[in-house]
Amino acid sequence: MSKLFLVICDRLLILSSSILRPSLSFQNKASIHSTSHIYPCFAMTSLALKHLHSIASRYQIYLYLLLALLSGVLLPIQASCNAQLARSLNSVPLAADISYIVGTLVLFVLIATQKFGHPDWSAIAKAPKWSLIGGVLGTWYICSSTYFTSVLGTTLTLGLVVGGQSLAGIIVDHHGWLDLPKHRLTRNRRFAIGLLIVAIFFLAQS
């Protein structure tokens, strides 16, 4: 819905800009005088649309932040579900495998709906070979988080996971590895990592 709102704002902004652009056919003073009192109205409309567009952009950013926060909320639930499944099946790899199968079925449904673009299966051969390692790393994450949740608890396990993710993410961002854009390691980021390490230390002591 937010994307549709932004598209509508863009179209209205383009329309108002095209109206504001003086036509070359107005060459005499009478034509200019007859239209000059109309332009301020369109100018105010254009400014209002620009302001509306900026509000919509901020709204979209807030929506993305909330969705990212929701993803973090779902992680401990997923880890707890996998840990319970592993206890029921008496096998961590089997529980992780079933989790992957269920997730794959859900992903196939999403692909079939084509709500996230039209997939190009032939482009798999053109993708970098190292990008396929994600499945192996995902297997390690699912199995390890499933096992350690039963041993260390959900809070400490995911605290360590988030700490490792943040440290690796800052290093990757700072150097621009894996064809990702560079994001400099600022003082605020270093301070945030320090607070995260302190938080993990206190979690481990409890």
C-alpha atoms as a printed R data frame, in Angstrom:
    type eleno elety resid chain resno      x       y       z
1   ATOM     1    CA   MET     A     1  0.000   0.000   0.000
2   ATOM     2    CA   SER     A     2  2.867   2.386   0.803
3   ATOM     3    CA   LYS     A     3  4.423   1.765  -2.621
4   ATOM     4    CA   LEU     A     4  1.099   2.510  -4.309
5   ATOM     5    CA   PHE     A     5  0.835   5.712  -2.280
6   ATOM     6    CA   LEU     A     6  4.319   6.786  -3.393
7   ATOM     7    CA   VAL     A     7  3.515   6.043  -7.043
8   ATOM     8    CA   ILE     A     8  0.364   8.170  -6.837
9   ATOM     9    CA   CYS     A     9  2.341  11.021  -5.274
10  ATOM    10    CA   ASP     A    10  4.969  10.759  -8.027
11  ATOM    11    CA   ARG     A    11  2.327  10.882 -10.756
12  ATOM    12    CA   LEU     A    12  0.632  13.895  -9.199
13  ATOM    13    CA   LEU     A    13  3.973  15.647  -8.798
14  ATOM    14    CA   ILE     A    14  4.880  15.020 -12.445
15  ATOM    15    CA   LEU     A    15  1.460  16.248 -13.544
16  ATOM    16    CA   SER     A    16  1.717  19.438 -11.516
17  ATOM    17    CA   SER     A    17  5.242  20.076 -12.829
18  ATOM    18    CA   SER     A    18  4.077  19.710 -16.422
19  ATOM    19    CA   ILE     A    19  1.256  22.162 -15.763
20  ATOM    20    CA   LEU     A    20  3.628  24.612 -14.125
21  ATOM    21    CA   ARG     A    21  5.972  24.554 -17.122
22  ATOM    22    CA   PRO     A    22  5.047  27.605 -19.270
23  ATOM    23    CA   SER     A    23  3.974  26.742 -22.773
24  ATOM    24    CA   LEU     A    24  5.959  28.173 -25.647
25  ATOM    25    CA   SER     A    25  2.739  29.181 -27.353
26  ATOM    26    CA   PHE     A    26  2.190  32.021 -24.835
27  ATOM    27    CA   GLN     A    27  4.086  34.774 -26.570
28  ATOM    28    CA   ASN     A    28  1.942  37.846 -25.982
29  ATOM    29    CA   LYS     A    29  1.545  39.744 -22.728
30  ATOM    30    CA   ALA     A    30 -2.182  39.210 -22.598
31  ATOM    31    CA   SER     A    31 -1.758  35.435 -22.505
32  ATOM    32    CA   ILE     A    32  0.884  35.667 -19.825
33  ATOM    33    CA   HIS     A    33 -1.223  38.085 -17.795
34  ATOM    34    CA   SER     A    34 -4.271  35.825 -18.071
35  ATOM    35    CA   THR     A    35 -2.428  32.797 -16.742
36  ATOM    36    CA   SER     A    36 -0.157  34.420 -14.142
37  ATOM    37    CA   HIS     A    37 -2.820  34.355 -11.458
38  ATOM    38    CA   ILE     A    38 -3.303  30.609 -11.981
39  ATOM    39    CA   TYR     A    39  0.354  29.595 -11.520
40  ATOM    40    CA   PRO     A    40  0.556  30.384  -7.764
41  ATOM    41    CA   CYS     A    41 -2.265  27.935  -7.172
42  ATOM    42    CA   PHE     A    42 -0.421  25.224  -9.061
43  ATOM    43    CA   ALA     A    43  2.822  26.149  -7.290
44  ATOM    44    CA   MET     A    44  1.152  25.705  -3.912
45  ATOM    45    CA   THR     A    45 -0.247  22.372  -5.092
46  ATOM    46    CA   SER     A    46  3.215  21.249  -6.223
47  ATOM    47    CA   LEU     A    47  4.767  22.208  -2.876
48  ATOM    48    CA   ALA     A    48  2.010  20.382  -1.036
49  ATOM    49    CA   LEU     A    49  2.599  17.287  -3.153
50  ATOM    50    CA   LYS     A    50  6.335  17.434  -2.485
51  ATOM    51    CA   HIS     A    51  5.642  17.665   1.237
52  ATOM    52    CA   LEU     A    52  3.200  14.767   0.936
53  ATOM    53    CA   HIS     A    53  5.826  12.751  -0.928
54  ATOM    54    CA   SER     A    54  8.396  13.344   1.835
55  ATOM    55    CA   ILE     A    55  5.863  12.247   4.450
56  ATOM    56    CA   ALA     A    56  5.129   9.107   2.433
57  ATOM    57    CA   SER     A    57  8.868   8.374   2.175
58  ATOM    58    CA   ARG     A    58  9.279   8.682   5.945
59  ATOM    59    CA   TYR     A    59  6.216   6.498   6.444
60  ATOM    60    CA   GLN     A    60  7.755   3.852   4.199
61  ATOM    61    CA   ILE     A    61 11.015   3.928   6.182
62  ATOM    62    CA   TYR     A    62  9.110   3.534   9.457
63  ATOM    63    CA   LEU     A    63  7.188   0.632   7.942
64  ATOM    64    CA   TYR     A    64 10.443  -1.072   6.944
65  ATOM    65    CA   LEU     A    65 11.825  -0.543  10.457
66  ATOM    66    CA   LEU     A    66  8.732  -2.124  11.995
67  ATOM    67    CA   LEU     A    67  8.906  -5.090   9.608
68  ATOM    68    CA   ALA     A    68 12.601  -5.578  10.414
69  ATOM    69    CA   LEU     A    69 11.726  -5.461  14.113
70  ATOM    70    CA   LEU     A    70  9.008  -8.041  13.490
71  ATOM    71    CA   SER     A    71 11.600 -10.293  11.834
72  ATOM    72    CA   GLY     A    72 13.673 -10.077  14.998
73  ATOM    73    CA   VAL     A    73 10.629 -10.924  17.125
74  ATOM    74    CA   LEU     A    74 10.011 -14.044  15.039
75  ATOM    75    CA   LEU     A    75 13.559 -15.390  15.488
76  ATOM    76    CA   PRO     A    76 13.196 -16.586  19.106
77  ATOM    77    CA   ILE     A    77  9.827 -18.110  18.242
78  ATOM    78    CA   GLN     A    78 11.423 -19.990  15.348
79  ATOM    79    CA   ALA     A    79 14.325 -21.171  17.509
80  ATOM    80    CA   SER     A    80 11.958 -22.376  20.235
81  ATOM    81    CA   CYS     A    81  9.780 -24.220  17.710
82  ATOM    82    CA   ASN     A    82 12.812 -25.930  16.187
83  ATOM    83    CA   ALA     A    83 14.169 -26.867  19.627
84  ATOM    84    CA   GLN     A    84 10.844 -28.425  20.617
85  ATOM    85    CA   LEU     A    85 10.693 -30.301  17.306
86  ATOM    86    CA   ALA     A    86 14.234 -31.594  17.854
87  ATOM    87    CA   ARG     A    87 13.288 -32.882  21.318
88  ATOM    88    CA   SER     A    88 10.203 -34.585  19.895
89  ATOM    89    CA   LEU     A    89 12.137 -36.216  17.045
90  ATOM    90    CA   ASN     A    90 15.314 -36.793  19.099
91  ATOM    91    CA   SER     A    91 17.305 -35.405  16.168
92  ATOM    92    CA   VAL     A    92 18.517 -31.863  15.520
93  ATOM    93    CA   PRO     A    93 19.327 -32.430  11.806
94  ATOM    94    CA   LEU     A    94 15.902 -33.986  11.170
95  ATOM    95    CA   ALA     A    95 14.169 -31.077  12.898
96  ATOM    96    CA   ALA     A    96 16.191 -28.612  10.829
97  ATOM    97    CA   ASP     A    97 15.387 -30.584   7.669
98  ATOM    98    CA   ILE     A    98 11.651 -30.481   8.377
99  ATOM    99    CA   SER     A    99 11.922 -26.757   9.096
100 ATOM   100    CA   TYR     A   100 13.592 -26.260   5.726
101 ATOM   101    CA   ILE     A   101 10.973 -28.361   3.925
102 ATOM   102    CA   VAL     A   102  8.106 -26.361   5.431
103 ATOM   103    CA   GLY     A   103  9.906 -23.114   4.619
104 ATOM   104    CA   THR     A   104 10.544 -24.267   1.043
105 ATOM   105    CA   LEU     A   105  6.846 -25.008   0.532
106 ATOM   106    CA   VAL     A   106  5.935 -21.538   1.789
107 ATOM   107    CA   LEU     A   107  8.531 -19.966  -0.502
108 ATOM   108    CA   PHE     A   108  7.187 -21.866  -3.517
109 ATOM   109    CA   VAL     A   109  3.734 -20.457  -2.770
110 ATOM   110    CA   LEU     A   110  5.209 -16.941  -2.649
111 ATOM   111    CA   ILE     A   111  7.011 -17.531  -5.948
112 ATOM   112    CA   ALA     A   112  3.794 -18.793  -7.569
113 ATOM   113    CA   THR     A   113  1.924 -15.638  -6.556
114 ATOM   114    CA   GLN     A   114  4.605 -13.501  -8.288
115 ATOM   115    CA   LYS     A   115  4.060 -10.758  -5.733
116 ATOM   116    CA   PHE     A   116  7.820 -10.278  -5.419
117 ATOM   117    CA   GLY     A   117  8.712 -10.027  -9.099
118 ATOM   118    CA   HIS     A   118  9.008 -12.546 -11.890
119 ATOM   119    CA   PRO     A   119 11.762 -15.089 -11.118
120 ATOM   120    CA   ASP     A   120 14.300 -15.884 -13.812
121 ATOM   121    CA   TRP     A   121 15.336 -19.493 -13.252
122 ATOM   122    CA   SER     A   122 17.829 -19.383 -16.122
123 ATOM   123    CA   ALA     A   123 19.849 -16.728 -14.278
124 ATOM   124    CA   ILE     A   124 20.988 -19.274 -11.672
125 ATOM   125    CA   ALA     A   125 23.893 -20.270 -13.918
126 ATOM   126    CA   LYS     A   126 24.992 -16.616 -14.131
127 ATOM   127    CA   ALA     A   127 24.926 -16.057 -10.378
128 ATOM   128    CA   PRO     A   128 28.291 -16.026  -8.548
129 ATOM   129    CA   LYS     A   129 29.189 -19.495  -7.332
130 ATOM   130    CA   TRP     A   130 29.912 -18.236  -3.817
131 ATOM   131    CA   SER     A   131 26.351 -16.911  -3.531
132 ATOM   132    CA   LEU     A   132 25.075 -20.506  -3.412
133 ATOM   133    CA   ILE     A   133 26.939 -21.099  -0.139
134 ATOM   134    CA   GLY     A   134 24.075 -19.345   1.652
135 ATOM   135    CA   GLY     A   135 22.182 -22.628   1.861
136 ATOM   136    CA   VAL     A   136 25.112 -24.301   3.640
137 ATOM   137    CA   LEU     A   137 25.459 -21.411   6.074
138 ATOM   138    CA   GLY     A   138 21.705 -21.451   6.644
139 ATOM   139    CA   THR     A   139 21.892 -25.137   7.522
140 ATOM   140    CA   TRP     A   140 24.568 -24.412  10.117
141 ATOM   141    CA   TYR     A   141 22.501 -21.588  11.588
142 ATOM   142    CA   ILE     A   142 19.301 -23.637  11.855
143 ATOM   143    CA   CYS     A   143 21.039 -26.668  13.386
144 ATOM   144    CA   SER     A   144 23.213 -24.692  15.809
145 ATOM   145    CA   SER     A   145 20.432 -22.382  16.985
146 ATOM   146    CA   THR     A   146 18.115 -25.368  17.436
147 ATOM   147    CA   TYR     A   147 20.676 -27.205  19.573
148 ATOM   148    CA   PHE     A   148 21.983 -24.270  21.626
149 ATOM   149    CA   THR     A   149 18.475 -22.996  22.377
150 ATOM   150    CA   SER     A   150 17.879 -26.218  24.306
151 ATOM   151    CA   VAL     A   151 21.223 -25.891  26.121
152 ATOM   152    CA   LEU     A   152 21.738 -22.154  26.682
153 ATOM   153    CA   GLY     A   153 18.188 -20.873  26.438
154 ATOM   154    CA   THR     A   154 16.566 -18.688  23.814
155 ATOM   155    CA   THR     A   155 17.726 -15.303  25.157
156 ATOM   156    CA   LEU     A   156 21.438 -16.075  25.463
157 ATOM   157    CA   THR     A   157 21.541 -18.060  22.216
158 ATOM   158    CA   LEU     A   158 19.939 -15.312  20.166
159 ATOM   159    CA   GLY     A   159 21.979 -12.682  22.021
160 ATOM   160    CA   LEU     A   160 25.146 -14.425  20.850
161 ATOM   161    CA   VAL     A   161 23.675 -14.820  17.358
162 ATOM   162    CA   VAL     A   162 22.841 -11.109  17.159
163 ATOM   163    CA   GLY     A   163 26.292 -10.222  18.496
164 ATOM   164    CA   GLY     A   164 27.992 -12.361  15.869
165 ATOM   165    CA   GLN     A   165 25.742 -10.979  13.144
166 ATOM   166    CA   SER     A   166 26.478  -7.396  14.160
167 ATOM   167    CA   LEU     A   167 30.249  -7.903  14.308
168 ATOM   168    CA   ALA     A   168 30.341  -9.686  10.950
169 ATOM   169    CA   GLY     A   169 27.943  -7.162   9.427
170 ATOM   170    CA   ILE     A   170 30.065  -4.193  10.502
171 ATOM   171    CA   ILE     A   171 33.214  -5.775   9.049
172 ATOM   172    CA   VAL     A   172 31.477  -6.622   5.769
173 ATOM   173    CA   ASP     A   173 29.929  -3.147   5.537
174 ATOM   174    CA   HIS     A   174 33.194  -1.362   6.338
175 ATOM   175    CA   HIS     A   175 35.177  -3.192   3.630
176 ATOM   176    CA   GLY     A   176 32.324  -3.598   1.134
177 ATOM   177    CA   TRP     A   177 32.831  -7.336   0.817
178 ATOM   178    CA   LEU     A   178 30.515  -9.658  -1.126
179 ATOM   179    CA   ASP     A   179 29.723  -6.882  -3.637
180 ATOM   180    CA   LEU     A   180 27.865  -4.873  -0.997
181 ATOM   181    CA   PRO     A   181 27.987  -1.069  -0.645
182 ATOM   182    CA   LYS     A   182 30.489   0.299   1.856
183 ATOM   183    CA   HIS     A   183 29.306   1.764   5.145
184 ATOM   184    CA   ARG     A   184 32.090   3.319   7.190
185 ATOM   185    CA   LEU     A   185 32.649   2.166  10.772
186 ATOM   186    CA   THR     A   186 31.590   5.305  12.615
187 ATOM   187    CA   ARG     A   187 31.998   6.182  16.286
188 ATOM   188    CA   ASN     A   188 28.316   5.513  16.920
189 ATOM   189    CA   ARG     A   189 28.600   2.033  15.424
190 ATOM   190    CA   ARG     A   190 31.624   1.216  17.561
191 ATOM   191    CA   PHE     A   191 29.765   2.455  20.626
192 ATOM   192    CA   ALA     A   192 26.728   0.326  19.719
193 ATOM   193    CA   ILE     A   193 28.894  -2.785  19.338
194 ATOM   194    CA   GLY     A   194 30.488  -2.076  22.708
195 ATOM   195    CA   LEU     A   195 27.073  -1.867  24.362
196 ATOM   196    CA   LEU     A   196 26.058  -5.101  22.653
197 ATOM   197    CA   ILE     A   197 29.141  -6.905  23.986
198 ATOM   198    CA   VAL     A   198 28.386  -5.628  27.496
199 ATOM   199    CA   ALA     A   199 24.780  -6.815  27.167
200 ATOM   200    CA   ILE     A   200 25.905 -10.286  26.062
201 ATOM   201    CA   PHE     A   201 28.327 -10.425  29.010
202 ATOM   202    CA   PHE     A   202 25.531  -9.738  31.499
203 ATOM   203    CA   LEU     A   203 23.245 -12.227  29.735
204 ATOM   204    CA   ALA     A   204 25.916 -14.901  30.116
205 ATOM   205    CA   GLN     A   205 26.253 -14.126  33.851
206 ATOM   206    CA   SER     A   206 22.555 -14.552  34.578
